[in-house]
Structure formats: C-alpha cells, structure tokens
Coordinates of C-alpha atoms in Angstrom, one line a residue:
Chain A
M1306 CA 25.2 8.7 15.2
S1307 CA 23.1 5.8 13.8
I1308 CA 19.4 5.3 14.6
R1309 CA 19.1 3.1 17.7
P1310 CA 16.6 0.3 17.1
Q1311 CA 15.7 0.0 20.8
H1312 CA 14.6 3.6 20.8
D1313 CA 11.8 3.3 18.2
P1314 CA 11.4 0.3 15.9
T1315 CA 10.2 2.5 13.1
R1316 CA 12.5 5.5 13.3
A1317 CA 14.6 6.5 10.2
G1318 CA 16.4 9.5 8.9
L1319 CA 14.7 11.3 6.0
E1320 CA 17.6 12.2 3.8
A1321 CA 15.5 13.5 0.9
T1322 CA 12.0 13.6 -0.4
S1323 CA 10.3 15.0 -3.5
C1324 CA 7.0 14.9 -5.2
L1325 CA 5.0 15.9 -8.3
T1326 CA 1.3 16.9 -8.2
A1327 CA -1.1 18.7 -10.5
L1328 CA 0.3 21.9 -8.9
G1329 CA 3.9 21.2 -9.7
D1330 CA 6.9 20.0 -7.7
E1331 CA 6.9 20.0 -3.9
T1332 CA 7.9 23.7 -3.7
A1333 CA 5.4 24.9 -6.2
T1334 CA 2.6 22.7 -4.7
W1335 CA 3.4 24.0 -1.2
R1336 CA 3.2 27.6 -2.4
A1337 CA -0.1 27.0 -4.3
L1338 CA -1.6 25.3 -1.3
C1339 CA -0.5 28.1 1.0
E1340 CA -2.3 30.5 -1.3
N1341 CA -5.4 28.2 -1.1
R1342 CA -5.2 27.4 -4.8
S1343 CA -6.6 24.1 -6.0
G1344 CA -5.6 21.9 -8.9
L1345 CA -9.0 20.2 -9.0
K1346 CA -11.0 20.9 -12.1
P1347 CA -14.2 19.4 -13.5
V1348 CA -13.3 16.6 -15.9
P1349 CA -15.4 13.9 -17.6
V1350 CA -15.2 10.9 -15.3
D1351 CA -14.0 8.6 -18.1
G1352 CA -12.2 11.3 -20.1
Q1353 CA -15.0 11.2 -22.7
A1354 CA -16.9 14.4 -23.6
G1355 CA -20.5 14.1 -22.4
S1356 CA -19.8 12.0 -19.4
E1357 CA -20.5 13.3 -15.9
V1358 CA -17.8 15.7 -14.7
V1359 CA -16.0 15.0 -11.5
P1360 CA -13.2 16.9 -9.6
L1361 CA -9.8 15.7 -10.8
A1362 CA -6.3 17.2 -10.3
L1363 CA -4.4 16.0 -13.3
R1364 CA -0.9 16.7 -14.4
S1365 CA -1.9 16.1 -18.1
E1366 CA -4.9 15.0 -20.0
M1367 CA -6.2 11.6 -18.8
Q1368 CA -5.2 9.4 -21.8
C1369 CA -4.3 5.7 -22.1
A1370 CA -1.3 6.0 -24.4
L1371 CA 2.2 4.6 -24.7
P1372 CA 4.5 5.9 -23.5
Q1373 CA 2.2 6.6 -20.5
R1374 CA 1.6 10.2 -19.6
W1375 CA 3.4 9.6 -16.2
R1376 CA 6.6 8.1 -17.7
E1377 CA 8.5 11.4 -18.0
D1378 CA 7.5 12.4 -14.5
L1379 CA 8.7 9.2 -13.1
Q1380 CA 12.0 9.4 -15.0
A1381 CA 12.6 12.9 -13.6
L1382 CA 11.9 11.7 -10.0
A1383 CA 14.1 8.7 -10.5
K1384 CA 16.9 10.9 -11.8
G1385 CA 16.6 13.0 -8.7
A1386 CA 16.7 9.9 -6.4
N1387 CA 19.6 8.3 -8.2
G1388 CA 22.1 10.7 -6.6
F1389 CA 21.7 9.2 -3.2
A1390 CA 22.6 5.5 -3.6
P1391 CA 23.1 2.7 -6.1
W1392 CA 19.4 1.8 -5.8
G1393 CA 18.4 -1.9 -6.2
E1394 CA 21.9 -3.1 -5.3
K1395 CA 22.9 -4.9 -2.1
G1396 CA 22.0 -2.8 0.9
F1397 CA 20.0 -0.3 -1.1
P1398 CA 16.5 -1.7 -1.8
V1399 CA 13.7 0.1 -3.5
I1400 CA 10.2 -0.2 -2.2
F1401 CA 7.9 0.6 -5.1
T1402 CA 4.4 1.5 -3.9
S1403 CA 1.2 2.3 -5.7
S1404 CA -2.4 1.4 -5.6
N1405 CA -2.9 1.3 -9.4
F1406 CA 0.5 1.1 -11.0
S1407 CA -0.3 0.9 -14.8
I1408 CA -3.7 -0.6 -14.5
E1409 CA -4.9 1.7 -17.3
S1410 CA -3.0 -0.5 -19.7
L1411 CA -5.5 -3.3 -19.2
Y1412 CA -8.3 -0.8 -19.7
A1413 CA -6.6 0.4 -22.9
H1414 CA -6.3 -3.1 -24.3
N1415 CA -9.6 -4.6 -23.0
V1416 CA -12.1 -1.7 -23.0
L1417 CA -10.6 0.7 -25.6
D1418 CA -9.4 -2.2 -27.8
L1419 CA -6.0 -0.7 -28.2
D1420 CA -3.1 -2.9 -29.3
E1421 CA -1.2 -5.6 -27.3
S1422 CA 1.8 -3.4 -26.6
H1423 CA -0.2 -2.1 -23.6
L1424 CA -0.6 -5.5 -22.1
P1425 CA 2.8 -6.1 -20.3
W1426 CA 2.3 -2.9 -18.4
G1427 CA -0.9 -4.2 -17.0
S1428 CA 0.9 -6.7 -14.8
I1429 CA 2.2 -5.0 -11.6
P1430 CA 5.5 -7.0 -11.5
R1431 CA 6.2 -6.4 -15.2
C1432 CA 5.4 -2.7 -15.0
V1433 CA 7.8 -2.3 -12.1
D1434 CA 10.5 -4.4 -13.7
L1435 CA 10.3 -2.3 -16.9
L1436 CA 10.5 0.8 -14.9
R1437 CA 13.5 -0.3 -12.7
R1438 CA 15.5 -1.2 -15.8
E1439 CA 14.6 2.2 -17.4
F1440 CA 15.8 3.9 -14.2
G1441 CA 19.0 1.9 -14.0
W1442 CA 18.2 0.2 -10.7
G1443 CA 19.4 -3.2 -9.6
P1444 CA 17.2 -6.2 -8.8
D1445 CA 16.4 -5.4 -5.2
V1446 CA 13.1 -3.8 -5.8
Q1447 CA 10.2 -4.7 -3.6
I1448 CA 6.5 -4.0 -4.5
L1449 CA 4.0 -3.0 -1.8
S1450 CA 0.4 -2.2 -2.6
H1451 CA -2.2 -1.5 0.1
A1452 CA -4.6 0.9 -1.6
C1453 CA -4.3 4.5 -0.2
V1454 CA -1.9 3.6 2.6
S1455 CA 0.6 2.0 0.2
A1456 CA 3.2 4.7 0.4
A1457 CA 2.8 5.3 4.1
L1458 CA 3.2 1.6 4.7
G1459 CA 6.3 1.6 2.4
L1460 CA 7.9 4.1 4.7
R1461 CA 7.3 1.9 7.7
L1462 CA 8.7 -1.2 5.9
G1463 CA 11.7 0.9 4.8
A1464 CA 12.4 1.8 8.4
R1465 CA 12.1 -1.8 9.4
L1466 CA 14.6 -2.9 6.6
L1467 CA 17.0 -0.4 8.0
Q1468 CA 16.6 -1.5 11.6
S1469 CA 16.8 -5.2 10.7
D1470 CA 20.1 -4.5 8.9
F1471 CA 18.8 -5.5 5.5
A1472 CA 19.6 -2.1 4.2
E1473 CA 21.8 1.0 4.6
K1474 CA 19.4 3.2 2.8
V1475 CA 16.0 2.6 1.3
L1476 CA 14.2 4.4 -1.5
V1477 CA 10.4 4.5 -1.2
F1478 CA 9.2 5.4 -4.6
S1479 CA 5.5 5.9 -5.3
F1480 CA 3.1 6.9 -8.1
D1481 CA -0.6 6.9 -8.8
Y1482 CA -1.9 8.6 -11.9
L1483 CA -5.6 8.6 -12.7
S1484 CA -7.2 6.7 -15.5
P1485 CA -10.7 5.9 -16.5
F1486 CA -10.3 2.5 -14.8
V1487 CA -9.7 4.2 -11.4
T1488 CA -12.0 7.2 -11.8
S1489 CA -14.9 5.1 -13.0
G1490 CA -14.4 2.7 -10.2
F1491 CA -14.6 5.4 -7.6
H1492 CA -17.5 6.9 -9.4
S1493 CA -19.3 3.6 -9.3
L1494 CA -19.0 3.7 -5.5
K1495 CA -20.6 7.2 -5.6
I1496 CA -18.0 8.8 -3.4
L1497 CA -16.6 10.5 -6.5
N1498 CA -19.4 12.8 -7.8
P1499 CA -19.7 16.2 -9.3
D1500 CA -19.3 18.0 -5.9
F1501 CA -15.9 19.3 -5.1
P1502 CA -14.4 18.1 -1.8
H1503 CA -14.7 20.2 1.4
P1504 CA -12.5 18.2 3.8
Y1505 CA -13.8 18.2 7.4
Q1506 CA -16.7 20.4 6.6
D1507 CA -19.9 19.5 8.3
R1508 CA -22.3 19.4 5.3
E1509 CA -25.1 17.4 3.8
T1510 CA -23.2 15.2 1.3
G1511 CA -19.6 14.1 1.1
S1512 CA -17.4 14.0 -2.0
I1513 CA -13.8 13.5 -2.9
G1514 CA -11.5 14.8 -5.6
L1515 CA -8.8 12.5 -7.0
G1516 CA -5.4 13.6 -8.2
D1517 CA -2.2 12.5 -9.9
G1518 CA 0.7 12.1 -7.6
A1519 CA 4.2 10.7 -7.5
G1520 CA 7.2 11.1 -5.2
F1521 CA 10.0 9.5 -3.4
A1522 CA 11.6 9.4 0.1
V1523 CA 15.2 8.4 0.9
L1524 CA 15.4 6.8 4.3
T1525 CA 18.7 6.3 6.0
K1526 CA 20.3 5.0 9.2
E1527 CA 22.6 8.0 9.3
P1528 CA 21.8 11.4 10.7
A1529 CA 19.5 13.4 8.4
P1530 CA 17.8 16.8 8.4
L1531 CA 14.5 15.3 9.2
V1532 CA 13.4 12.1 11.1
V1533 CA 10.3 9.9 10.7
S1534 CA 9.3 8.1 13.8
R1535 CA 6.5 6.3 15.7
Q1536 CA 5.3 4.8 12.4
T1537 CA 2.0 3.3 13.4
C1538 CA -0.5 1.2 11.5
W1539 CA -3.8 -0.6 12.2
N1540 CA -6.1 -2.6 10.0
E1541 CA -9.7 -2.8 11.3
M1542 CA -10.8 -5.6 8.9
F1543 CA -14.4 -4.6 9.4
H1544 CA -15.6 -4.1 5.9
L1545 CA -13.9 -4.2 2.4
T1546 CA -14.4 -0.4 1.9
G1547 CA -16.1 1.1 5.0
N1548 CA -14.8 2.0 8.4
E1549 CA -15.7 0.4 11.7
P1550 CA -18.6 2.6 12.8
E1551 CA -17.0 3.6 16.2
G1552 CA -13.9 4.7 14.4
S1553 CA -11.6 2.2 16.3
G1554 CA -8.9 2.5 13.8
F1555 CA -8.9 6.3 13.8
H1556 CA -8.8 6.4 17.6
F1557 CA -6.0 3.8 17.8
L1558 CA -3.8 5.7 15.4
A1559 CA -4.5 9.1 17.1
R1560 CA -3.7 7.7 20.6
E1561 CA -0.5 6.0 19.5
L1562 CA 0.8 9.1 17.6
A1563 CA -0.1 11.4 20.4
E1564 CA 1.7 9.2 22.9
G1565 CA 4.8 9.2 20.7
L1566 CA 5.0 13.0 20.9
R1567 CA 6.2 12.8 24.5
G1568 CA 5.3 16.4 25.2
R1569 CA 6.3 17.9 21.9
R1570 CA 3.9 20.4 20.4
A1571 CA 2.6 19.1 17.1
W1572 CA 0.4 20.1 14.2
I1573 CA -1.6 17.4 12.3
R1574 CA -1.8 16.9 8.5
G1575 CA -4.8 14.6 8.4
H1576 CA -6.0 12.3 5.6
G1577 CA -9.1 14.5 4.9
T1578 CA -10.5 13.4 1.6
G1579 CA -13.9 15.0 2.0
T1580 CA -16.0 12.0 2.8
L1581 CA -18.3 12.7 5.6
E1582 CA -18.2 9.5 7.8
A1583 CA -14.4 9.2 7.7
G1584 CA -13.9 12.9 8.1
R1585 CA -16.1 13.0 11.2
L1586 CA -14.4 10.0 12.7
E1587 CA -10.9 11.4 12.0
C1588 CA -11.8 14.8 13.6
D1589 CA -13.4 13.0 16.6
S1590 CA -10.2 11.0 17.2
W1591 CA -8.0 14.0 17.2
A1592 CA -10.3 16.0 19.4
A1593 CA -9.9 13.1 21.9
A1594 CA -6.2 12.5 21.5
L1595 CA -4.6 15.9 20.7
P1596 CA -7.2 18.6 21.0
E1597 CA -4.8 21.6 21.0
A1598 CA -3.1 20.6 17.7
P1599 CA -4.2 22.4 14.5
L1600 CA -5.6 19.9 11.9
V1601 CA -5.2 20.6 8.2
A1602 CA -5.8 18.5 5.0
W1603 CA -4.5 19.1 1.5
K1604 CA -6.6 16.9 -0.7
G1605 CA -8.9 19.7 -1.5
G1606 CA -6.0 21.2 -3.4
I1607 CA -4.1 18.3 -4.9
G1608 CA -6.9 15.7 -4.9
H1609 CA -6.5 12.3 -3.3
T1610 CA -3.4 10.9 -4.8
L1611 CA -4.4 7.5 -3.7
G1612 CA -1.5 5.0 -3.1
S1613 CA 1.1 7.7 -3.4
C1614 CA -0.4 10.2 -0.9
G1615 CA 1.8 9.0 2.0
V1616 CA 5.0 10.1 0.1
V1617 CA 3.5 13.0 -1.8
E1618 CA 2.2 14.7 1.3
L1619 CA 5.4 13.8 3.3
A1620 CA 7.4 15.8 0.7
L1621 CA 4.9 18.7 1.2
A1622 CA 5.2 18.4 5.0
A1623 CA 9.0 18.5 4.7
V1624 CA 8.8 21.8 2.7
S1625 CA 6.4 23.1 5.3
L1626 CA 8.9 22.4 8.1
R1627 CA 11.7 24.0 6.2
N1628 CA 9.7 27.1 5.5
G1629 CA 7.9 27.3 8.9
K1630 CA 4.5 27.4 7.4
A1631 CA 1.9 24.6 6.6
P1632 CA -0.9 25.1 4.1
G1633 CA -4.4 25.1 5.7
T1634 CA -7.4 22.9 4.8
V1635 CA -7.4 23.9 1.1
G1636 CA -10.8 24.1 -0.7
S1637 CA -12.8 23.9 2.5
G1638 CA -14.2 26.2 5.2
P1639 CA -16.4 26.3 8.2
P1640 CA -18.6 24.9 9.7
F1641 CA -16.0 22.2 10.4
F1642 CA -16.6 19.0 12.4
T1643 CA -14.3 20.3 15.2
D1644 CA -12.8 23.7 16.1
Q1645 CA -9.2 22.4 15.7
V1646 CA -9.5 22.3 11.9
A1647 CA -7.5 25.1 10.4
A1648 CA -8.8 26.6 7.2
D1649 CA -5.8 28.9 6.8
P1650 CA -2.0 28.3 6.7
V1651 CA -0.5 27.5 10.1
D1652 CA 2.6 29.3 11.4
L1653 CA 4.9 26.4 12.5
N1654 CA 7.4 28.4 14.6
T1655 CA 5.9 27.2 17.9
F1656 CA 5.6 23.6 16.8
D1657 CA 8.2 20.7 17.3
A1658 CA 6.7 18.0 15.1
A1659 CA 4.2 17.1 12.4
V1660 CA 1.7 14.2 12.6
L1661 CA 1.0 12.8 9.2
T1662 CA -1.7 10.1 8.6
A1663 CA -3.2 8.1 5.8
N1664 CA -6.3 5.9 5.6
A1665 CA -7.5 3.4 3.1
F1666 CA -10.3 1.0 2.1
G1667 CA -10.7 -1.8 4.6
G1668 CA -10.2 0.4 7.6
A1669 CA -6.5 0.6 7.0
H1670 CA -4.7 3.3 8.9
A1671 CA -1.1 4.5 8.9
G1672 CA 0.7 7.5 10.4
L1673 CA 4.0 8.9 11.5
L1674 CA 5.7 11.7 13.2
L1675 CA 8.0 14.0 11.2
A1676 CA 10.4 16.4 12.9
H1677 CA 13.8 18.0 12.6
D1678 CA 16.5 15.7 14.0
Chain B
M1492 CA 22.5 -15.2 11.1
I1493 CA 18.9 -14.4 10.4
E1494 CA 16.7 -17.3 11.5
R1495 CA 13.0 -18.0 12.0
F1496 CA 11.1 -21.1 13.1
I1497 CA 8.0 -22.2 11.3
Q1498 CA 5.4 -23.2 13.8
K1499 CA 2.7 -24.2 11.4
S1500 CA 2.1 -24.5 7.7
T1501 CA -1.2 -24.9 5.7
S1502 CA -1.8 -25.1 2.0
F1503 CA -4.6 -25.7 -0.4
E1504 CA -5.0 -25.8 -4.2
W1505 CA -8.4 -25.3 -5.9
P1506 CA -8.7 -28.2 -8.4
E1507 CA -10.1 -26.8 -11.7
D1508 CA -12.3 -29.9 -12.4
T1509 CA -14.3 -29.5 -9.2
S1510 CA -14.8 -25.8 -9.0
A1511 CA -18.4 -25.6 -7.8
E1512 CA -18.0 -28.3 -5.1
V1513 CA -14.8 -26.7 -3.8
G1514 CA -16.4 -23.2 -3.7
K1515 CA -19.3 -24.6 -1.7
L1516 CA -17.0 -26.3 0.7
L1517 CA -14.9 -23.2 1.3
R1518 CA -17.9 -21.1 1.9
E1519 CA -19.2 -23.3 4.7
G1520 CA -19.3 -21.6 8.1
L1521 CA -18.8 -18.1 6.6
P1522 CA -21.5 -15.4 6.8
R1523 CA -23.7 -16.1 3.8
A1524 CA -23.9 -12.6 2.3
A1525 CA -20.2 -12.1 2.6
A1526 CA -19.3 -15.5 1.3
R1527 CA -21.4 -15.1 -1.8
R1528 CA -19.4 -12.0 -2.8
M1529 CA -16.0 -13.5 -1.9
T1530 CA -13.5 -14.1 -4.7
R1531 CA -11.8 -17.4 -5.2
L1532 CA -8.5 -16.1 -3.8
G1533 CA -10.4 -14.7 -0.8
L1534 CA -11.9 -18.1 -0.1
L1535 CA -8.5 -19.7 -0.4
C1536 CA -6.9 -17.2 1.9
T1537 CA -9.7 -17.8 4.4
K1538 CA -9.1 -21.6 4.3
V1539 CA -5.4 -21.4 5.0
L1540 CA -5.7 -18.6 7.6
R1541 CA -8.3 -20.3 9.7
E1542 CA -5.7 -22.5 11.5
M1543 CA -3.2 -19.6 12.0
P1544 CA -2.9 -17.6 15.2
A1545 CA -5.6 -14.9 15.5
S1546 CA -4.1 -11.9 17.3
P1547 CA -3.8 -8.3 16.2
D1548 CA -0.2 -8.4 17.4
V1549 CA 0.8 -11.2 15.0
A1550 CA 2.0 -9.5 11.9
L1551 CA 0.7 -10.5 8.4
V1552 CA 2.7 -10.4 5.2
Y1553 CA 0.6 -11.1 2.1
A1554 CA 2.2 -12.0 -1.2
T1555 CA 0.4 -12.3 -4.5
G1556 CA 1.6 -11.6 -8.0
M1557 CA -1.7 -10.6 -9.7
G1558 CA -4.3 -11.0 -6.9
E1559 CA -7.9 -11.3 -7.9
A1560 CA -7.4 -11.9 -11.6
Q1561 CA -10.9 -13.2 -12.2
T1562 CA -12.5 -10.2 -10.5
L1563 CA -10.2 -7.8 -12.4
E1564 CA -11.5 -9.4 -15.6
K1565 CA -15.1 -9.0 -14.4
F1566 CA -14.6 -5.3 -13.6
L1567 CA -13.1 -4.6 -17.0
A1568 CA -16.0 -6.5 -18.6
S1569 CA -18.5 -4.4 -16.7
F1570 CA -17.7 -1.2 -18.6
P1571 CA -19.4 1.0 -19.7
D1572 CA -21.3 0.4 -16.4
P1573 CA -18.5 -0.3 -14.0
S1574 CA -19.4 -2.7 -11.2
P1575 CA -18.8 -1.3 -7.7
T1576 CA -18.6 -4.8 -6.3
A1577 CA -16.0 -5.9 -8.8
F1578 CA -14.0 -2.7 -8.3
Q1579 CA -13.8 -3.1 -4.5
A1580 CA -12.8 -6.8 -4.8
S1581 CA -10.2 -6.2 -7.5
I1582 CA -8.1 -3.8 -5.4
H1583 CA -4.9 -5.3 -4.0
P1584 CA -4.9 -6.8 -1.3
A1585 CA -8.6 -7.8 -1.5
G1586 CA -7.8 -11.6 -1.1
A1587 CA -6.3 -11.3 2.3
Q1588 CA -8.7 -8.5 3.4
Q1589 CA -11.7 -10.7 2.5
A1590 CA -10.3 -13.5 4.6
L1591 CA -9.5 -11.2 7.6
I1592 CA -12.9 -9.6 7.5
A1593 CA -14.6 -13.0 7.3
L1594 CA -12.6 -14.3 10.2
Q1595 CA -13.0 -11.0 12.1
R1596 CA -9.3 -10.5 12.6
P1597 CA -8.0 -6.9 12.9
V1598 CA -4.3 -6.7 12.6
R1599 CA -1.7 -4.1 13.5
E1600 CA 1.2 -4.8 11.0
F1601 CA 0.0 -5.9 7.5
Y1602 CA 2.3 -5.7 4.5
P1603 CA 0.6 -6.6 1.2
L1604 CA 3.2 -7.3 -1.4
A1605 CA 3.1 -7.9 -5.1
G1606 CA 5.9 -9.0 -7.4
G1607 CA 7.3 -11.5 -9.9
E1608 CA 9.9 -14.2 -9.7
D1609 CA 11.5 -12.7 -6.5
L1610 CA 8.2 -12.1 -4.7
L1611 CA 8.6 -15.1 -2.3
A1612 CA 12.2 -14.0 -1.4
R1613 CA 11.0 -10.4 -0.7
A1614 CA 8.1 -11.7 1.3
L1615 CA 10.4 -13.8 3.5
R1616 CA 12.7 -10.7 4.1
T1617 CA 9.6 -8.7 5.1
C1618 CA 8.6 -11.5 7.5
C1619 CA 12.1 -11.1 9.1
S1620 CA 11.8 -7.3 9.2
V1621 CA 8.5 -6.8 11.0
A1622 CA 8.4 -5.4 14.5
A1623 CA 6.4 -8.3 15.9
D1624 CA 8.0 -11.6 17.1
E1625 CA 5.3 -13.6 15.4
V1626 CA 4.3 -13.3 11.8
I1627 CA 2.1 -15.1 9.3
L1628 CA 3.1 -15.3 5.6
L1629 CA 0.0 -15.7 3.5
A1630 CA 0.5 -16.2 -0.2
G1631 CA -1.6 -17.2 -3.1
E1632 CA -2.7 -16.7 -6.7
E1633 CA -6.0 -16.9 -8.6
R1634 CA -6.3 -18.6 -11.9
G1635 CA -7.0 -16.0 -14.6
G1636 CA -9.0 -16.2 -17.8
W1637 CA -7.8 -14.0 -20.6
L1638 CA -5.2 -12.5 -18.3
R1639 CA -3.8 -16.0 -17.9
E1640 CA -3.8 -16.5 -21.7
A1641 CA -1.9 -13.3 -22.0
G1642 CA 0.7 -14.5 -19.5
L1643 CA -0.4 -11.9 -16.9
A1644 CA -2.1 -14.1 -14.4
S1645 CA -1.6 -17.5 -12.7
D1646 CA -2.7 -20.8 -14.3
R1647 CA -3.5 -22.2 -10.9
S1648 CA -5.6 -21.1 -7.8
F1649 CA -3.9 -21.9 -4.5
A1650 CA -2.9 -20.4 -1.2
F1651 CA -0.6 -21.2 1.6
A1652 CA 0.2 -19.8 5.1
L1653 CA 3.3 -20.1 7.3
H1654 CA 3.4 -19.1 10.9
L1655 CA 7.0 -17.9 11.6
S1656 CA 8.3 -17.2 15.0
T1657 CA 11.5 -16.1 16.7
K1658 CA 10.9 -19.0 19.2
P1659 CA 12.2 -22.6 18.3
D1660 CA 9.8 -24.6 20.4
N1661 CA 7.6 -27.1 18.5
A1662 CA 8.8 -25.9 15.2
E1663 CA 7.9 -27.8 12.0
A1664 CA 10.7 -26.2 9.9
T1665 CA 13.5 -23.6 10.0
L1666 CA 14.2 -20.6 7.8
H1667 CA 17.7 -19.2 7.4
F1668 CA 19.1 -16.4 5.4
H1669 CA 22.6 -17.0 3.9
E1670 CA 24.7 -14.3 2.4
S1671 CA 25.8 -16.7 -0.4
T1672 CA 23.8 -19.3 -2.3
S1673 CA 24.7 -22.9 -2.9
G1674 CA 25.1 -22.1 -6.6
S1675 CA 21.6 -22.4 -7.9
E1676 CA 20.3 -19.1 -9.0
K1677 CA 17.0 -20.5 -10.2
R1678 CA 14.2 -18.3 -8.9
V1679 CA 11.5 -19.8 -6.7
S1680 CA 8.1 -18.3 -7.5
V1681 CA 5.2 -18.2 -5.1
A1682 CA 3.7 -21.2 -7.0
D1683 CA 7.1 -23.1 -6.7
G1684 CA 7.0 -22.2 -3.0
F1685 CA 3.5 -23.5 -2.6
D1686 CA 4.6 -26.9 -4.2
R1687 CA 7.6 -27.2 -1.9
I1688 CA 5.6 -26.3 1.2
A1689 CA 2.7 -28.6 0.4
A1690 CA 5.2 -31.5 -0.1
R1691 CA 7.3 -30.4 2.8
Q1692 CA 10.4 -30.3 0.7
R1693 CA 13.6 -28.5 1.4
C1694 CA 13.9 -25.3 -0.5
E1695 CA 16.5 -22.7 -1.3
I1696 CA 15.1 -19.4 -2.5
P1697 CA 17.6 -17.0 -4.1
S1698 CA 17.2 -13.4 -3.1
P1699 CA 18.9 -11.1 -5.6
P1700 CA 21.2 -9.3 -5.6
A1701 CA 22.8 -11.4 -2.8
G1702 CA 22.0 -14.3 -0.6
A1703 CA 19.3 -16.9 -0.3
W1704 CA 16.6 -18.2 2.0
E1705 CA 16.8 -21.8 3.1
L1706 CA 13.8 -23.7 4.3
N1707 CA 14.4 -27.0 6.1
W1708 CA 11.7 -29.3 7.5
L1709 CA 12.4 -30.8 10.9

C-alpha cells in the first residue's frame, strides 16, 4: 500500500537509516548512550595546544587536511545507501544536507595558509558535486542548508518530493564534522565554553558540546518498517540567533506534534543542547503539550552534530524503537527544568511513537513523529 | 502536468559603482541597529521581499549558491579573534533570515537551498513540492572579493523574488514542467534566471537528469 497524500502531507516510509558519531555507528552509539557514556572530551577550541579547551565529540583529530578526515566515513555511508536505489537518477533524488559542508577548506587555505587544492571544497556546490561523483550518484542531487535543522528539513522535503510524485525514493544524506572554523565561531558566541553540557538541567550557566556526525535516511512511498509523519516546521524570524522570548516556536511545534499523535502514547527525544534559555523553553512547551511523555536528549553524549543532527538522531531513535529502549538524557542529571525529563534509559514497550525535534539559529524549529508502520 | 502561476515578480541588482548610495537607499525604513549589521545580500533580499505576500502560511524557498560571500571573507579575516557578528551572518541562510527578521515575517515552510548550475531548477521543483498553495521563490547572490577571484563566489550582487500560486487569476507568467526538453541542455544559473526575470523573457530551465521548467510571460 502506498502512502496516501491526503492522509498526511509529510508522511513517508523510512526504509533504512544509519549514522556515525564519535561513539561509533548507530548500534554502538545507542549502546554507549544507554550506558550513559559520552564521547565528549576537552579539546583545544581551534585544535592548537594552549587554546581554551571545550567539549567536543570527535571521530578523529580535528585537522584541516586533504583528503578530509570525514571522507572515508562518508564513503562508507554512501556505500551502505547505494544498495537501495540508483541515487541521483530519475525518480531517486538525493537531498544533501549540512550546516558547514567542507567550510574548513576555506579556513585551511585562508587562515592556515595551506595550498590551493583545498579551495574547490570550500564551495558548497563544488563540494557536493565532487562527493556525488565519488559516490557514483547521478545528477539529481539537491542541497539544503538551514543550520541545525538542515537534516530535519531535508526529511520533510524528501517526503514532499515523494508525495508530489517527483520521486519514488529519496536519500537524505547529511554530515557535519567539526573544524576550527565552526568551533571558533561557536566559541566567539560564548555558548561553547569549557563547561560540559547538562541538557535540561536547571543550573547557573549554560553550555553546549559539539560533535561530528553523519548519516542517511532512505524515504519511500512503499511500505517500510518505520514511518515518519506529521513533519512540522516553524521559523520565528525574531532574531538571527536567539529565540523569541515567549518560546512561540517551541510551543507551536509541541502543539502540532502532540495533536498528530491522535491518542498514541509517545516519548520525546528533544533537541536538548545544554543552553539554558532554549532548554527551559523546550521543557515548558512539552510540559504544556504532552506532560505525560518522558523527555530525553542525547547531545550530552554525542555532542550537537549541528546540521546532521536530524538524521543522526533519527537513526538512533530507529535503533531505540527496534530494541525497545531509548537512551536517557546522557551527561545530565537533576534538578531538571521539569519532572518529565528522564535521566535514565526509557523502556519503550508501552509507547507507540517517538517525537523527534530539532532547533536552529533564527528560531527555526522542525519535528516529526516516528513509529512502526 | 505540473503548473504554477506567477502572481508577482521583483528583482534588483546592486550596481558596483554606486555601492554606498544603494546601501543607504536599501537601509531606509529598516530598524537602524539591525540595518547597520545587515549584509548586502540581506538588504537585497529585504528589497525584493517587501512586495511579496506576508503570511506565515505562504511557503518560502530560498536559493543562493554561496550566500554571504563578503561576510564569510570577513569572518575568515577576523581570525585569530573570530568575530561573533560575522559568524552569525555568514551562516546559510542568513540573507533570507535577515530580510524576514527585518520585515517581521515568521514563516512555517522555509526551504533554504544551495547549489551550482542546477540550483534554479531544484528551487523550482521545491516550489512545486511544498505543502502550501502559495510559495515565494527568493534567490540571490552577493559579489565576493577573493572568493570571487578564486571562482567560488558570484561576480554580481542581485536578488529576485517570484510569487507562485496554484491559482491562475491575475498571473504575470506561467511555469510548467515538461518531461522532455526542447533540445537545449544549457543550464540556467540563478544569475541567468535573474536576467530573464528582470527582462521578462521566456526561459527554459533544464532539470537533469530529465525534464525542464518553462517560464512564459503573459
């Protein structure tokens, strides 16, 4: 049975999903998170000894070299995805999402004064075109970049391409690996500091940890083991980085997703980076919309994988559904902003659906429901 | 057949020889503090978006190849003391976001795209995929400095906006998707699209691996 557009304009089958984080692939990462292990470590913010250390979850040492430290990881993921369809050919588009792509290449050339071979990678379209050729994909590759909701929004666009009959299957491919360009930028905003993140904890100062992440999701019109639905988004457009003070975007998202459950019992995997203002607003919105649902966040374990987090954490949620257990709010503990935050892993046997959300600079919000078909 | 009706189009190019005057003109009417920090692309996006429908339920598709090229150069130049202002404004899709913030326009569906020679074709497909009946395509580029010299950024600063609708009433132009092209495979970049739209010229935009978009003015 195909997905019926009139039922939910953002519904799609999730045929496969996979990810890589500092803790390993989706299975290894899920296991580590269930054991409350974190991949975050104190690392000099720009990779140079003597610089202030900040919490980063890296898959390898943060270097600006060619080939890039993420190339082999992406090749492995692409190889895994290539079994599902002739990607990039007619009816099988790829949505390539990231916040930073290979921006470290510009840093390498312009700040570190490395040679010109880095330069082509610094262009988003050229970077993606080089990668698609390397992966053997056809020309139908679309690039979407919306900071930390990039992958989440890619999933929504993927479902829309399916329902508009532009595609039979869609590959949403995402990566964001840290570089001094990115870490120094967040450090300049002072939200990345020496403190380790404690998502949803009510404390004096907020902090985040950043992490490497990559992953993919295969969306299909056909029946699939899991289904993504009710993909919701909202953009406050209040400030370039800050949220609207009343949390209108958080509340909008929580209300829409809660309504989409139609009585199903859900658990929530929130965005939960560790910043205080956004964490409090996020908790408040769930307390109002879905107060019985346990709320967990995983960025205290894998770091905030930025533009890739929507796909990376989708893969982890899929493993959680398969195994009947979701990791708790890793790296954090009480006092939490609200009682529904779960520090420990959650037994999923009495739940029907997962609510997954992502937030970004500019008050951008995206979320979806994930459930067995 | 996939078909949309263009209800309104706006376009503006920033002439290089009158940079200061144009900047002053485009900042008029904007909150002073915000306007001072806006990028060239942000100002251009604001200019062309002003006349477009302002409703959260109108979707927005934003297309830019390299975005805030000048701000990106400024951020890189700020090392070893990276500038938080330049960092914020260099993040894709800052151009559209600055405009929407300046105009105080929250939006539900917002798809910021990047890309190369097929970006315009992908953006049009996205416009015809959104859940909303009404959509604005906002596109533009910012002239770069050393990034332009390296072939990584635009050599022009411009923006355009199209209001696309499923309704034909009062349309200025039509947009169709054909499974086959008329033979020309020459790609139509965002800059090429800007020129055709500013001149209200017919345009066929190949969409590899199959098909083409056809824009006809009424």
